[in-house]
Structure formats: C-alpha cells, structure tokens
Amino acid sequence: MDSDGTQDARGTHAHPVPRPAEPTDMPAVPRNGPATPYNGAATPYDAPTMPPRPTRAPGVPPPVAQRGHAPNPPHPRSHVADWLDQPRPAVAPGIWRYGYRPPKAARQGQRLAPVTIVGFAVPLVAGLLLWSLWRHGSLPYQWTVLKLLTPDGWWWPGTTTPKGYQGAEAMTVANGVFFAILVYVMARLGSWSDIIRHVVTRRDQPARALIAALGALIALAFVFPSAFGLGWDALPVQDPVFSLIVLITGDYGVFASEVLTDGLYALITLLVLWPFARVGGWWPLAKEVLAARARTSATEAVEPAVDRRPSQWPELREAGHHQAADVLTAEVEAGRMSDVDCARVGHMWTVAQIRARLSSFTDTVLREGGAAWTHPSGHRDLPGRAAQHDLLASQVRIGRWVAGDRTPPAYAGAGAALAPDALGTSLLAVGPSGSGKTRHLIRPVVESLGLQALAGQCAVVAVCGADTPLGPDSAFDVVVRLGDPASVHDLDLYADCDDPDEAAAFLAEGLAGDLDAVTGRRSVTVLAQLLGPYRAAYGRFPTLPELRELLEGESSALAALRDALTTDGHTAMRRDLDARARQSGTAGDPGPVLADRLAVLDRPAFAEFFGGEGGGARPFSLRAVAHHPLRVRVDLPARGHEEASRIITRLLLAQFGAVALAGERTHFACLVLDDATGAVTTESVRRIQRLRSRNAGVVLALRTVGDVPEALHAPLYAAVGCHMAFSGVTTWDGGRFADAWGTQWVETRDVAQHTVFADQPMTRAIHALRKLVTGKAVTTEAVTVRQVERERWSASELAHGVPAGHAVLSLTSVRGEHAPPLLVDLRG
C-alpha cells in the first residue's frame, strides 16, 4: 500500500508528507477544549492568542545566498518543500491528486484488424506484380494507347520501337503516368488510410511529425537514390518530368539553365513531401511552436522569470511581496513549517486577496513567519494521523479505485479521495456493522476536516457513540460527553438562538420529527406559544424541566408565566399563552407527546446537562461553527439511552441545518453522523438540499436504509450528491442505490451457433467426413451487436458482488462534476 509518510518513520519514506514542527514554547491547552466557550460572540481566529515563536528579529528576512555562491554549509531540501512541489494535476472528482500521473492511452482498442492488414498487403502485392509486368513489357497492348496519342513519325512502322528521341521520351513519360495511376489505385482500393491513421495520425506531436518525416526521407531515397549514394533504380518520378519538358520544348539545351534544373528538382521534392506534411501535421506544429516562442519572448521581455515551484511561493512574488515570500521559503526549507502551516498561510493569502488586505498579510508574515494565524487552540497539527492527507488539495485518501470494465481509464488504479467540494453535496454511506464505515470513512473524513480546521478552512462537528474511536480528545477543541459528569462542556438545546420561532422549529424536529402522529407544524406552534412568552418574561429560554412542565399543561407553571407577563408590551405573548392553555388537554394536542419526548432527556443521568440547575459544564452552542473553524465532538450517551441518543442526533442535525443556512462565512462547515439512525426527517432532507449552496454539508452513516422512514428514501437519495454502498448491504438496500444510480447504454454481442445443412451430395459427404473426424457438426456463427440499457449496479451485484473491505462510491461536486459509481478497495 502506498504511503505518503503518515505511517512511516520520519525521514525514511521517499516522498513523506511533512509532519508538524511543534513549537517548544506553546502554551498548555486543556484536553477537552479551549479555556473559554465558543458562543459566536468573539472571533478568536482573527486574533490568535499564541505568541509567535521568535526565530529572528521582526521584519528581518532570512539570509539569502549571493548569486553565484552556494550557501555555506548547504542544508538538505526539506520534506515540506518536496511535498509542496509534487504535481497535483486537475483531475476528475474522487481521484487522489498528490503525485497523480495520467494513464497512458489504452492500446487494446487500437490494434489493427487482420482484414486491415490483408487490405493493405493484397493491393501492394498486386501493384508490384503489375509494375513488374509493365517494366518487362509483358502486358498485352501495353503501348497501344501511347501510339494512338503520339505522331506515327515517332515509331517504326508496325512496331513499338521508337524512331527518335521523341518516342523514347514519350515512353518514359508513359512509365511515370502508369506508375502514378497504379499508386493511386492501390491506395484507393487498399486500406492504406487505416494503416496511416494507425501508425502516424493517431499519435501526438511531435511523434506524429517525426514518423511522417522518416517516411518522407525513405520516399526521397527512392526518388533520388543517387543523392543518397544508393545503387538501386529510381522510381519513375523525376525522369518523366524531365522527359515531358524535353517533349514540350523539343530541345535538350533547355537544361543548360541551372535555375530551371534546380527549380524542377525543388518542385519534385515539394510534391513528394506534400502528402507527408499533411499526414504529419507539420504546418500546425510549426505554427504552434512559433506561437509558443513568441509568447515566451513576450513574457521574458515584460517581466523576469519567476520560479513556479510552490515551495518558492510564486503567487506572493508575482504580486510584489518578495520579502514575505523569502521569509516563508526560508521557513519551509528550514523545516519550521508543516503541511498544516503551508495550507493555513495559503488560505490566508487567498482571503487577503479577496478582502484587499495584502499589506496586513505581509506584515503578519514578517512578524510571525510560519506560525502566523495559528489556530486559537495553539495546535499546528493533530496528535496522530490514521489516514493519508493532502492539505494543499484538501483531500483525504480512503482507498484505491479498482480497475475493471466499469472503471474509466483515468480512475483505474488511482487513489480514491474525498474533499470538501464533494462533501459539500453531502454523503450517504450505508453498510452493516463491521463493514468499515467508521474505520475507512468516518474517521478519515473527521481527521481531514480537523486538519483543515487547523488551517482555518473548515469547521467540523462529529457525533458518535461514547466508545467510537474518532481520535483522542486533544484532537478536538470542544468535546461534549452527554451523561458524563466529568464533561467540560454542555450542549445548548437552543443553539444560542434569539428567535423563539426558529428555536421552536428545530426543537420540534428533534423531539417529534420521526413521529407520524404529530404534525411538524402543530409541534412548532405549541413550542413557539411557550418559548416566546417565557423569553419575553425572563429574558431566556426555559430549562428542560421547566419546558416539560409547560408542555404537560401544569396549571401552576402556566399561571406563574402569565403573571410574569404583566406589562402592556406583552399583550401578544399573553395571547399566545392563553391559546396554549385552551388547547392543553384537548384531543390531538401534541403537548403531551412533546413532554414525553422531553422526559427521555429529563433523566437523572442528564441532570447536569441541557442547562440543568447545578450543572458545572459550560454550554456549547452549535452556532459557533458558523463563525469559527472549530473541531467539535459530541459523544452520545452510553448504552441504555438509545432513544435519547436518537433525539439528540436529530436535534443536532436540525440545529446544524439552521445555523449553516444563516449568514456568510469563508470556511466550510460539515456535520458527520457516525450513526444517523432515526435522524432523517422531512425538514432535514429539505435543508440538506440547500447546504451545497451555503458551503456546508453532512455525512450520514446508516446500517440500513430501513433506519430511515420509507417515505423519505427517495427524497434522501436525491438530496445527497455522494452515495457509498459498503460490502454486505442487503438486496433491499442495494435496490435503492440501483435506482439512484440509474442506467447506462452498453454494447452487447450475442453469438449464436447454427448448423449448416448442405444441398449438394459432395458437400454433404464432406460435412459427414468432417463430423466423423471431429465429432462435431458443421456450424456457422451469427453475431448480433446491440445497444441495450442496463443498470450501472444491480441490487444483486451490490449485495453479493462487492468483496469484503470494498465499497461502491459515486461522487458529485458542488461544481456539478460527476464520478460514476465505481468499486473502491478501502484497504488500498
């Protein structure tokens, strides 16, 4: 298995991905998160709290060697520079770009058919035979046409013997005309064009031009053998031309003019070279070379050449910030910058260009070097990496595309990778327990998004079970352990929301979004009728026990709330509260159902959570990920609280959809659900469809599609752009994937064997003898080629044809690019 250095000893791999340069003076950071909670009020990323590590006086660039003098002593090139300078060509979605080499053109479909070779050889042999017969005068009536077209005085009577020089020259011209006609007929009747197309014209330049030039050189050697010092006879090309000139002028003295003679030789040479120039594409190649030279000359005349290697920061140099580029180049060469640092500084350069803050960017780089804009946590890398990452392309490698009939040549054998441009369309992964969803997909994606968060490009929220191995606590800024008294952070049920209607919307979806008996609109109305008056009266939303009492219609709680709304400005709120009191206890009232769902969370295990009294944990609001590049992990309650885990997961999905769709941000936001059972609702599907235009996405992992209401199967598959079916899915789950991936046109060949029945006695005897010898009847094959429409992957193939450790993955990018469903080896 290829490795980019994340799993090897440092410095032992040929092309290792650079590891971080941890500063020795980094301040201590709590393992469970930052010292202050992120609630969206501050912008810690704009003002990093970690002091820069001094490596030289501020504003002084590193020493640069004098031109023409090597630095003394020379230091080896750093792994970071090698990693930066690796090629990353533009490729189709899902291909690992780091060091990718486009595959060579396949040769199987370009082999010459036997009939083509025969079509070339037979006319050539026939033409050589006719030319031999012509030269020996063995063709009947060979000179009849020539004698009819020439005067009788040129020939002896009754013979084809020339009387003077005119007849001899006429025969030379006739040889040339016959040779030209013979070559033309052979080329037209034979498959010469297919041979030329296969050998010459299908090749890229300059190989095409060179092969055509070799053919032209061989042709000139047969036309002018004496000029090449060869002893064979020349082809009838130049002699017929000179003989024709003699017959026209009637005098050999015309060749005394060197100008005429040299002109004729030049004309014959051009006529011989002309077809080879067309076949070899000489003229377009010459124009392209001249245009490239003109562009190069113009570029060199306008500005001096800039080293385009990414390790030299050419974008900064082209913008005139040479001093900042020199500082970063020295930091890279000295090994004081990791891949995270390079990605972070490159991202801030892009932001500075957008916001027109180039001078501020340069000042920060000169002051802090490679440690500029360090993440507020002070971390410059994760404590450990379990996957291969390329932060310059924002990719994480999850396996290798398996070569096969379905796999396009560009994907065959290439690495399979995920990036934010694909995750921005959201991803749905389905596979049974043990199929590798967490190990091969969820953890690599969370790890990649965590690294991008350290580079200021992403915010990630991972929701998983308490024992799910998604990385150590130090790899996250905020760790919420629901039900664990030692948890440093709590979860804000209202996501730091100020609007009661918005809070009621995602709270109703979290509590009763999976219930068919309770309509979503009525649940939102009931909660809004309570949350609005409570916030108007007390300036905050109710705690979980208080909200449960209000939903149950507790008369004392409703009366106390109404007494708090005494001012005239709360008329509308009192009206909502009165409406709730009238509806309480009536048939179809969703209040008791919502209260029962809240009772699942209002348990002793969660007494200090969700804003409960006496809780020492700091509330964490999911709205913070819309403002800061945070790494958040939410550990769901341990065993015995499955229903509570589903409610919390559904609530987090609803809150993420609400906060991700609000406002503008420069970083990508992603919610990763390791188990999305019971989390998908009608409203969440609608929000997922809108996330791709808001620079956000979700990753949903399911054991089976049956964990989603059947009415939402088709809308869910249509809402997400990326689909992944792991080994072991059932045929029912495979049928959903087959419907989502659709069909394609394929070419099929049907071969039928038909017995041959002979009519003639002799033929029947031969067939009987052949059957006696071979034991088989004489048959003939009938081949039928058809275009049929078939499923890309059938339900049966997905259920029984995907090997263990593999998955079928299809991708769609936010730009609309597609990768068809292909087999991925997750262990490659």
CSV table of N, CA and C in Angstrom, one decimal, residues 246-385:
chain,number,residue,atom,x,y,z
A,246,VAL,N,11.3,18.0,-72.2
A,246,VAL,CA,12.0,17.9,-73.5
A,246,VAL,C,11.0,17.8,-74.6
A,247,LEU,N,9.9,17.0,-74.4
A,247,LEU,CA,8.9,16.9,-75.5
A,247,LEU,C,8.2,18.2,-75.7
A,248,ILE,N,8.0,19.0,-74.7
A,248,ILE,CA,7.4,20.3,-74.9
A,248,ILE,C,8.3,21.3,-75.6
A,249,THR,N,9.5,21.4,-75.1
A,249,THR,CA,10.5,22.4,-75.7
A,249,THR,C,11.1,21.9,-77.0
A,250,GLY,N,11.3,20.5,-77.1
A,250,GLY,CA,11.9,20.0,-78.3
A,250,GLY,C,13.4,20.2,-78.3
A,251,ASP,N,14.0,20.4,-77.2
A,251,ASP,CA,15.5,20.7,-77.2
A,251,ASP,C,16.0,20.3,-75.8
A,252,TYR,N,17.2,19.6,-75.8
A,252,TYR,CA,17.8,19.3,-74.6
A,252,TYR,C,18.6,20.4,-74.0
A,253,GLY,N,18.8,21.4,-74.8
A,253,GLY,CA,19.6,22.6,-74.3
A,253,GLY,C,18.9,23.4,-73.2
A,254,VAL,N,17.6,23.1,-73.0
A,254,VAL,CA,16.9,23.9,-72.0
A,254,VAL,C,17.5,23.6,-70.6
A,255,PHE,N,18.1,22.4,-70.4
A,255,PHE,CA,18.6,22.0,-69.1
A,255,PHE,C,20.0,22.6,-68.8
A,256,ALA,N,20.5,23.4,-69.8
A,256,ALA,CA,21.7,24.1,-69.5
A,256,ALA,C,21.5,25.2,-68.5
A,257,SER,N,20.3,25.6,-68.2
A,257,SER,CA,20.0,26.6,-67.2
A,257,SER,C,19.9,26.0,-65.9
A,258,GLU,N,20.8,26.3,-65.0
A,258,GLU,CA,20.8,25.8,-63.6
A,258,GLU,C,19.6,26.2,-62.8
A,259,VAL,N,19.1,27.4,-63.1
A,259,VAL,CA,17.9,27.8,-62.4
A,259,VAL,C,16.7,26.9,-62.7
A,260,LEU,N,16.5,26.6,-64.0
A,260,LEU,CA,15.4,25.7,-64.4
A,260,LEU,C,15.6,24.3,-63.8
A,261,THR,N,16.8,23.8,-63.9
A,261,THR,CA,17.1,22.4,-63.3
A,261,THR,C,16.8,22.4,-61.8
A,262,ASP,N,17.4,23.3,-61.1
A,262,ASP,CA,17.2,23.3,-59.7
A,262,ASP,C,15.8,23.6,-59.3
A,263,GLY,N,15.1,24.4,-60.1
A,263,GLY,CA,13.7,24.6,-59.8
A,263,GLY,C,12.9,23.3,-60.0
A,264,LEU,N,13.2,22.5,-61.0
A,264,LEU,CA,12.5,21.3,-61.2
A,264,LEU,C,12.7,20.3,-60.1
A,265,TYR,N,14.0,20.2,-59.7
A,265,TYR,CA,14.3,19.3,-58.5
A,265,TYR,C,13.6,19.8,-57.3
A,266,ALA,N,13.5,21.1,-57.0
A,266,ALA,CA,12.8,21.6,-55.9
A,266,ALA,C,11.3,21.3,-55.9
A,267,LEU,N,10.7,21.5,-57.2
A,267,LEU,CA,9.3,21.2,-57.4
A,267,LEU,C,9.0,19.7,-57.1
A,268,ILE,N,9.9,18.8,-57.6
A,268,ILE,CA,9.6,17.4,-57.4
A,268,ILE,C,9.8,17.0,-55.9
A,269,THR,N,10.7,17.7,-55.2
A,269,THR,CA,10.9,17.4,-53.8
A,269,THR,C,9.7,17.9,-53.0
A,270,LEU,N,9.1,19.1,-53.4
A,270,LEU,CA,7.9,19.6,-52.7
A,270,LEU,C,6.7,18.7,-52.9
A,271,LEU,N,6.6,18.2,-54.2
A,271,LEU,CA,5.5,17.3,-54.5
A,271,LEU,C,5.6,16.0,-53.7
A,272,VAL,N,6.8,15.5,-53.5
A,272,VAL,CA,6.9,14.3,-52.7
A,272,VAL,C,6.7,14.5,-51.2
A,273,LEU,N,7.1,15.7,-50.7
A,273,LEU,CA,6.9,15.9,-49.3
A,273,LEU,C,5.5,16.4,-48.9
A,274,TRP,N,4.8,16.9,-49.9
A,274,TRP,CA,3.4,17.4,-49.6
A,274,TRP,C,2.5,16.5,-48.8
A,275,PRO,N,2.3,15.2,-49.3
A,275,PRO,CA,1.4,14.3,-48.6
A,275,PRO,C,2.0,14.0,-47.2
A,276,PHE,N,3.3,13.9,-47.1
A,276,PHE,CA,3.8,13.6,-45.7
A,276,PHE,C,3.6,14.7,-44.8
A,277,ALA,N,3.7,16.0,-45.3
A,277,ALA,CA,3.5,17.1,-44.5
A,277,ALA,C,2.0,17.2,-44.0
A,278,ARG,N,1.1,16.8,-44.8
A,278,ARG,CA,-0.3,16.8,-44.4
A,278,ARG,C,-0.5,15.7,-43.4
A,279,VAL,N,0.0,14.5,-43.6
A,279,VAL,CA,-0.2,13.4,-42.7
A,279,VAL,C,0.5,13.7,-41.3
A,280,GLY,N,1.7,14.3,-41.3
A,280,GLY,CA,2.4,14.5,-40.1
A,280,GLY,C,2.0,15.8,-39.4
A,281,GLY,N,1.1,16.6,-40.0
A,281,GLY,CA,0.7,17.9,-39.4
A,281,GLY,C,1.9,18.8,-39.2
A,282,TRP,N,2.7,19.0,-40.2
A,282,TRP,CA,3.9,19.8,-40.0
A,282,TRP,C,3.5,21.3,-39.8
A,283,TRP,N,2.6,21.7,-40.6
A,283,TRP,CA,2.3,23.2,-40.6
A,283,TRP,C,1.6,23.6,-39.3
A,284,PRO,N,0.6,22.9,-38.8
A,284,PRO,CA,0.1,23.3,-37.5
A,284,PRO,C,1.1,23.2,-36.3
A,285,LEU,N,2.0,22.2,-36.4
A,285,LEU,CA,3.0,22.1,-35.4
A,285,LEU,C,4.0,23.3,-35.5
A,286,ALA,N,4.3,23.7,-36.7
A,286,ALA,CA,5.2,24.8,-36.8
A,286,ALA,C,4.6,26.1,-36.3
A,287,LYS,N,3.3,26.3,-36.6
A,287,LYS,CA,2.6,27.5,-36.1
A,287,LYS,C,2.5,27.5,-34.5
A,288,GLU,N,2.3,26.3,-34.0
A,288,GLU,CA,2.2,26.2,-32.5
A,288,GLU,C,3.6,26.5,-31.9
A,289,VAL,N,4.7,26.0,-32.5
A,289,VAL,CA,6.0,26.2,-31.9
A,289,VAL,C,6.3,27.7,-32.0
A,290,LEU,N,6.0,28.3,-33.2
A,290,LEU,CA,6.3,29.8,-33.3
A,290,LEU,C,5.5,30.6,-32.3
A,291,ALA,N,4.2,30.2,-32.1
A,291,ALA,CA,3.4,31.0,-31.2
A,291,ALA,C,3.9,30.8,-29.8
A,292,ALA,N,4.4,29.6,-29.4
A,292,ALA,CA,4.9,29.4,-28.1
A,292,ALA,C,6.2,30.3,-27.9
A,293,ARG,N,7.0,30.3,-28.9
A,293,ARG,CA,8.3,31.1,-28.8
A,293,ARG,C,7.9,32.6,-28.7
A,294,ALA,N,6.9,33.0,-29.4
A,294,ALA,CA,6.5,34.4,-29.3
A,294,ALA,C,6.0,34.8,-27.9
A,295,ARG,N,5.2,33.9,-27.4
A,295,ARG,CA,4.7,34.1,-26.0
A,295,ARG,C,5.8,34.1,-25.0
A,296,THR,N,6.8,33.2,-25.1
A,296,THR,CA,7.9,33.1,-24.2
A,296,THR,C,8.7,34.4,-24.3
A,297,SER,N,9.0,34.8,-25.5
A,297,SER,CA,9.8,36.1,-25.7
A,297,SER,C,9.1,37.3,-25.1
A,298,ALA,N,7.7,37.3,-25.3
A,298,ALA,CA,7.0,38.5,-24.8
A,298,ALA,C,7.0,38.4,-23.2
A,299,THR,N,6.9,37.2,-22.7
A,299,THR,CA,6.9,37.1,-21.2
A,299,THR,C,8.2,37.5,-20.6
A,300,GLU,N,9.3,37.0,-21.3
A,300,GLU,CA,10.6,37.4,-20.8
A,300,GLU,C,10.9,38.9,-21.0
A,301,ALA,N,10.3,39.5,-22.0
A,301,ALA,CA,10.6,40.9,-22.2
A,301,ALA,C,9.8,41.7,-21.2
A,302,VAL,N,8.6,41.2,-20.7
A,302,VAL,CA,7.8,42.0,-19.8
A,302,VAL,C,8.3,41.9,-18.4
A,303,GLU,N,8.6,40.7,-17.9
A,303,GLU,CA,9.0,40.5,-16.5
A,303,GLU,C,10.0,39.4,-16.4
A,304,PRO,N,10.8,39.4,-15.4
A,304,PRO,CA,11.8,38.3,-15.3
A,304,PRO,C,11.2,37.0,-14.9
A,305,ALA,N,11.8,36.0,-15.2
A,305,ALA,CA,11.3,34.6,-14.9
A,305,ALA,C,11.1,34.4,-13.4
A,306,VAL,N,10.0,33.8,-13.0
A,306,VAL,CA,9.7,33.6,-11.6
A,306,VAL,C,9.7,32.0,-11.4
A,307,ASP,N,10.4,31.6,-10.4
A,307,ASP,CA,10.4,30.2,-10.0
A,307,ASP,C,8.9,29.8,-9.7
A,308,ARG,N,8.4,28.9,-10.5
A,308,ARG,CA,7.0,28.5,-10.3
A,308,ARG,C,6.8,27.4,-9.3
A,309,ARG,N,7.8,26.9,-8.7
A,309,ARG,CA,7.6,25.8,-7.7
A,309,ARG,C,6.9,26.4,-6.5
A,310,PRO,N,5.8,25.6,-6.1
A,310,PRO,CA,5.0,26.1,-4.9
A,310,PRO,C,5.9,26.4,-3.7
A,311,SER,N,7.0,25.7,-3.5
A,311,SER,CA,7.8,25.9,-2.3
A,311,SER,C,8.4,27.3,-2.3
A,312,GLN,N,8.5,28.0,-3.5
A,312,GLN,CA,9.0,29.3,-3.6
A,312,GLN,C,8.0,30.4,-3.5
A,313,TRP,N,6.7,30.0,-3.2
A,313,TRP,CA,5.6,31.0,-3.1
A,313,TRP,C,5.5,31.9,-4.3
A,314,PRO,N,5.3,31.4,-5.5
A,314,PRO,CA,5.3,32.3,-6.7
A,314,PRO,C,4.2,33.3,-6.7
A,315,GLU,N,3.0,33.0,-6.1
A,315,GLU,CA,1.9,33.9,-6.1
A,315,GLU,C,2.3,35.2,-5.4
A,316,LEU,N,3.0,35.1,-4.2
A,316,LEU,CA,3.4,36.3,-3.5
A,316,LEU,C,4.5,37.1,-4.3
A,317,ARG,N,5.4,36.4,-4.9
A,317,ARG,CA,6.4,37.1,-5.7
A,317,ARG,C,5.8,37.8,-6.9
A,318,GLU,N,4.8,37.2,-7.6
A,318,GLU,CA,4.2,37.9,-8.7
A,318,GLU,C,3.4,39.1,-8.3
A,319,ALA,N,2.9,39.1,-7.0
A,319,ALA,CA,2.2,40.2,-6.5
A,319,ALA,C,3.1,41.3,-5.9
A,320,GLY,N,4.4,41.0,-6.0
A,320,GLY,CA,5.4,42.0,-5.5
A,320,GLY,C,5.8,41.9,-4.0
A,321,HIS,N,5.3,40.8,-3.3
A,321,HIS,CA,5.7,40.7,-1.9
A,321,HIS,C,6.8,39.7,-1.8
A,322,HIS,N,8.0,40.1,-2.3
A,322,HIS,CA,9.2,39.3,-2.3
A,322,HIS,C,9.7,39.0,-0.9
A,323,GLN,N,9.6,40.0,-0.1
A,323,GLN,CA,10.2,39.8,1.3
A,323,GLN,C,9.4,38.8,2.1
A,324,ALA,N,8.1,38.8,2.0
A,324,ALA,CA,7.2,37.8,2.6
A,324,ALA,C,7.5,36.4,2.0
A,325,ALA,N,7.6,36.3,0.7
A,325,ALA,CA,7.9,35.1,0.0
A,325,ALA,C,9.3,34.5,0.5
A,326,ASP,N,10.3,35.4,0.6
A,326,ASP,CA,11.6,34.9,1.1
A,326,ASP,C,11.5,34.3,2.5
A,327,VAL,N,10.7,35.0,3.4
A,327,VAL,CA,10.6,34.5,4.8
A,327,VAL,C,9.9,33.1,4.8
A,328,LEU,N,8.8,33.0,4.0
A,328,LEU,CA,8.1,31.7,4.0
A,328,LEU,C,9.0,30.6,3.4
A,329,THR,N,9.7,31.0,2.3
A,329,THR,CA,10.6,30.0,1.7
A,329,THR,C,11.7,29.5,2.7
A,330,ALA,N,12.3,30.4,3.4
A,330,ALA,CA,13.3,30.0,4.4
A,330,ALA,C,12.7,29.2,5.5
A,331,GLU,N,11.4,29.5,5.9
A,331,GLU,CA,10.8,28.7,6.9
A,331,GLU,C,10.5,27.3,6.4
A,332,VAL,N,10.1,27.1,5.2
A,332,VAL,CA,9.9,25.8,4.6
A,332,VAL,C,11.2,25.0,4.5
A,333,GLU,N,12.2,25.7,4.0
A,333,GLU,CA,13.5,25.0,3.8
A,333,GLU,C,14.1,24.6,5.1
A,334,ALA,N,13.9,25.4,6.2
A,334,ALA,CA,14.4,25.0,7.5
A,334,ALA,C,13.6,24.0,8.2
A,335,GLY,N,12.5,23.6,7.7
A,335,GLY,CA,11.7,22.6,8.4
A,335,GLY,C,10.8,23.1,9.5
A,336,ARG,N,10.6,24.5,9.6
A,336,ARG,CA,9.9,25.1,10.6
A,336,ARG,C,8.4,25.2,10.3
A,337,MET,N,8.0,24.7,9.1
A,337,MET,CA,6.6,24.8,8.7
A,337,MET,C,6.2,23.4,8.3
A,338,SER,N,5.0,23.0,8.7
A,338,SER,CA,4.4,21.7,8.3
A,338,SER,C,3.4,21.9,7.2
A,339,ASP,N,2.7,20.8,6.8
A,339,ASP,CA,1.7,20.9,5.7
A,339,ASP,C,0.6,21.8,6.2
A,340,VAL,N,0.2,21.7,7.5
A,340,VAL,CA,-0.9,22.5,8.0
A,340,VAL,C,-0.5,24.0,8.0
A,341,ASP,N,0.7,24.3,8.3
A,341,ASP,CA,1.1,25.7,8.3
A,341,ASP,C,1.1,26.2,6.8
A,342,CYS,N,1.5,25.4,5.9
A,342,CYS,CA,1.5,25.9,4.5
A,342,CYS,C,0.1,26.1,4.0
A,343,ALA,N,-0.8,25.2,4.3
A,343,ALA,CA,-2.2,25.3,3.9
A,343,ALA,C,-2.8,26.5,4.6
A,344,ARG,N,-2.5,26.7,5.9
A,344,ARG,CA,-3.1,27.9,6.6
A,344,ARG,C,-2.7,29.2,6.0
A,345,VAL,N,-1.4,29.3,5.7
A,345,VAL,CA,-0.8,30.6,5.2
A,345,VAL,C,-1.4,30.8,3.8
A,346,GLY,N,-1.4,29.7,3.0
A,346,GLY,CA,-2.0,29.8,1.6
A,346,GLY,C,-3.5,30.3,1.7
A,347,HIS,N,-4.2,29.7,2.6
A,347,HIS,CA,-5.6,30.1,2.7
A,347,HIS,C,-5.8,31.6,3.1
A,348,MET,N,-4.9,32.1,4.0
A,348,MET,CA,-5.0,33.5,4.4
A,348,MET,C,-4.5,34.4,3.3
A,349,TRP,N,-3.6,33.9,2.5
A,349,TRP,CA,-3.3,34.7,1.3
A,349,TRP,C,-4.5,34.9,0.4
A,350,THR,N,-5.2,33.8,0.2
A,350,THR,CA,-6.4,33.9,-0.7
A,350,THR,C,-7.5,34.9,0.0
A,351,VAL,N,-7.6,34.8,1.3
A,351,VAL,CA,-8.6,35.7,2.0
A,351,VAL,C,-8.1,37.1,1.9
A,352,ALA,N,-6.8,37.3,2.0
A,352,ALA,CA,-6.2,38.7,1.9
A,352,ALA,C,-6.5,39.3,0.5
A,353,GLN,N,-6.3,38.4,-0.5
A,353,GLN,CA,-6.6,38.9,-1.9
A,353,GLN,C,-8.1,39.3,-2.1
A,354,ILE,N,-9.0,38.5,-1.5
A,354,ILE,CA,-10.4,38.8,-1.6
A,354,ILE,C,-10.8,40.1,-0.9
A,355,ARG,N,-10.2,40.2,0.3
A,355,ARG,CA,-10.5,41.4,1.1
A,355,ARG,C,-9.6,42.6,0.9
A,356,ALA,N,-8.7,42.5,0.0
A,356,ALA,CA,-7.7,43.6,-0.3
A,356,ALA,C,-7.0,44.0,1.0
A,357,ARG,N,-6.4,43.0,1.7
A,357,ARG,CA,-5.6,43.3,2.8
A,357,ARG,C,-4.2,42.7,2.7
A,358,LEU,N,-3.6,43.0,1.5
A,358,LEU,CA,-2.3,42.4,1.2
A,358,LEU,C,-1.2,42.9,2.1
A,359,SER,N,-1.2,44.2,2.5
A,359,SER,CA,-0.2,44.8,3.3
A,359,SER,C,-0.3,44.2,4.7
A,360,SER,N,-1.5,44.0,5.2
A,360,SER,CA,-1.6,43.4,6.5
A,360,SER,C,-1.1,41.9,6.5
A,361,PHE,N,-1.3,41.2,5.4
A,361,PHE,CA,-0.8,39.9,5.3
A,361,PHE,C,0.7,39.9,5.3
A,362,THR,N,1.3,40.8,4.6
A,362,THR,CA,2.8,40.8,4.6
A,362,THR,C,3.4,41.1,6.0
A,363,ASP,N,2.7,42.1,6.7
A,363,ASP,CA,3.2,42.5,8.0
A,363,ASP,C,3.1,41.3,9.0
A,364,THR,N,2.1,40.5,8.9
A,364,THR,CA,1.9,39.4,9.8
A,364,THR,C,2.9,38.3,9.5
A,365,VAL,N,3.2,38.0,8.2
A,365,VAL,CA,4.2,37.0,7.8
A,365,VAL,C,5.6,37.5,8.3
A,366,LEU,N,5.9,38.7,8.1
A,366,LEU,CA,7.3,39.2,8.5
A,366,LEU,C,7.4,39.2,10.0
A,367,ARG,N,6.3,39.3,10.7
A,367,ARG,CA,6.4,39.3,12.2
A,367,ARG,C,6.4,37.9,12.8
A,368,GLU,N,5.6,37.0,12.2
A,368,GLU,CA,5.4,35.7,12.9
A,368,GLU,C,5.9,34.6,12.0
A,369,GLY,N,6.2,34.8,10.8
A,369,GLY,CA,6.8,33.7,10.0
A,369,GLY,C,5.7,32.6,9.7
A,370,GLY,N,6.2,31.3,9.8
A,370,GLY,CA,5.3,30.2,9.5
A,370,GLY,C,4.3,30.0,10.6
A,371,ALA,N,4.4,30.6,11.8
A,371,ALA,CA,3.4,30.5,12.8
A,371,ALA,C,2.3,31.5,12.8
A,372,ALA,N,2.2,32.2,11.7
A,372,ALA,CA,1.2,33.2,11.6
A,372,ALA,C,-0.2,32.6,11.5
A,373,TRP,N,-1.1,33.3,12.1
A,373,TRP,CA,-2.6,32.9,12.1
A,373,TRP,C,-2.7,31.4,12.6
A,374,THR,N,-2.0,31.1,13.6
A,374,THR,CA,-2.1,29.8,14.3
A,374,THR,C,-3.5,29.7,14.8
A,375,HIS,N,-4.1,28.5,14.8
A,375,HIS,CA,-5.4,28.2,15.3
A,375,HIS,C,-5.5,28.7,16.8
A,376,PRO,N,-6.7,29.2,17.2
A,376,PRO,CA,-6.8,29.6,18.6
A,376,PRO,C,-6.4,28.6,19.6
A,377,SER,N,-6.6,27.3,19.3
A,377,SER,CA,-6.2,26.3,20.3
A,377,SER,C,-4.7,26.3,20.5
A,378,GLY,N,-3.9,26.9,19.6
A,378,GLY,CA,-2.5,26.8,19.6
A,378,GLY,C,-1.9,25.6,18.9
A,379,HIS,N,-2.8,24.7,18.5
A,379,HIS,CA,-2.3,23.4,17.8
A,379,HIS,C,-1.9,23.7,16.3
A,380,ARG,N,-0.9,23.1,15.9
A,380,ARG,CA,-0.5,23.2,14.5
A,380,ARG,C,-0.5,21.8,13.8
A,381,ASP,N,-1.0,20.8,14.5
A,381,ASP,CA,-1.2,19.5,13.9
A,381,ASP,C,-2.1,18.7,14.8
A,382,LEU,N,-2.6,17.5,14.4
A,382,LEU,CA,-3.3,16.6,15.2
A,382,LEU,C,-2.2,15.7,15.9
A,383,PRO,N,-2.6,15.2,17.1
A,383,PRO,CA,-1.6,14.3,17.8
A,383,PRO,C,-1.3,13.0,17.0
A,384,GLY,N,-2.1,12.6,16.1
A,384,GLY,CA,-1.8,11.4,15.3
A,384,GLY,C,-2.7,11.3,14.1
A,385,ARG,N,-2.2,10.7,13.1
A,385,ARG,CA,-2.9,10.6,11.8
A,385,ARG,C,-3.1,9.1,11.5
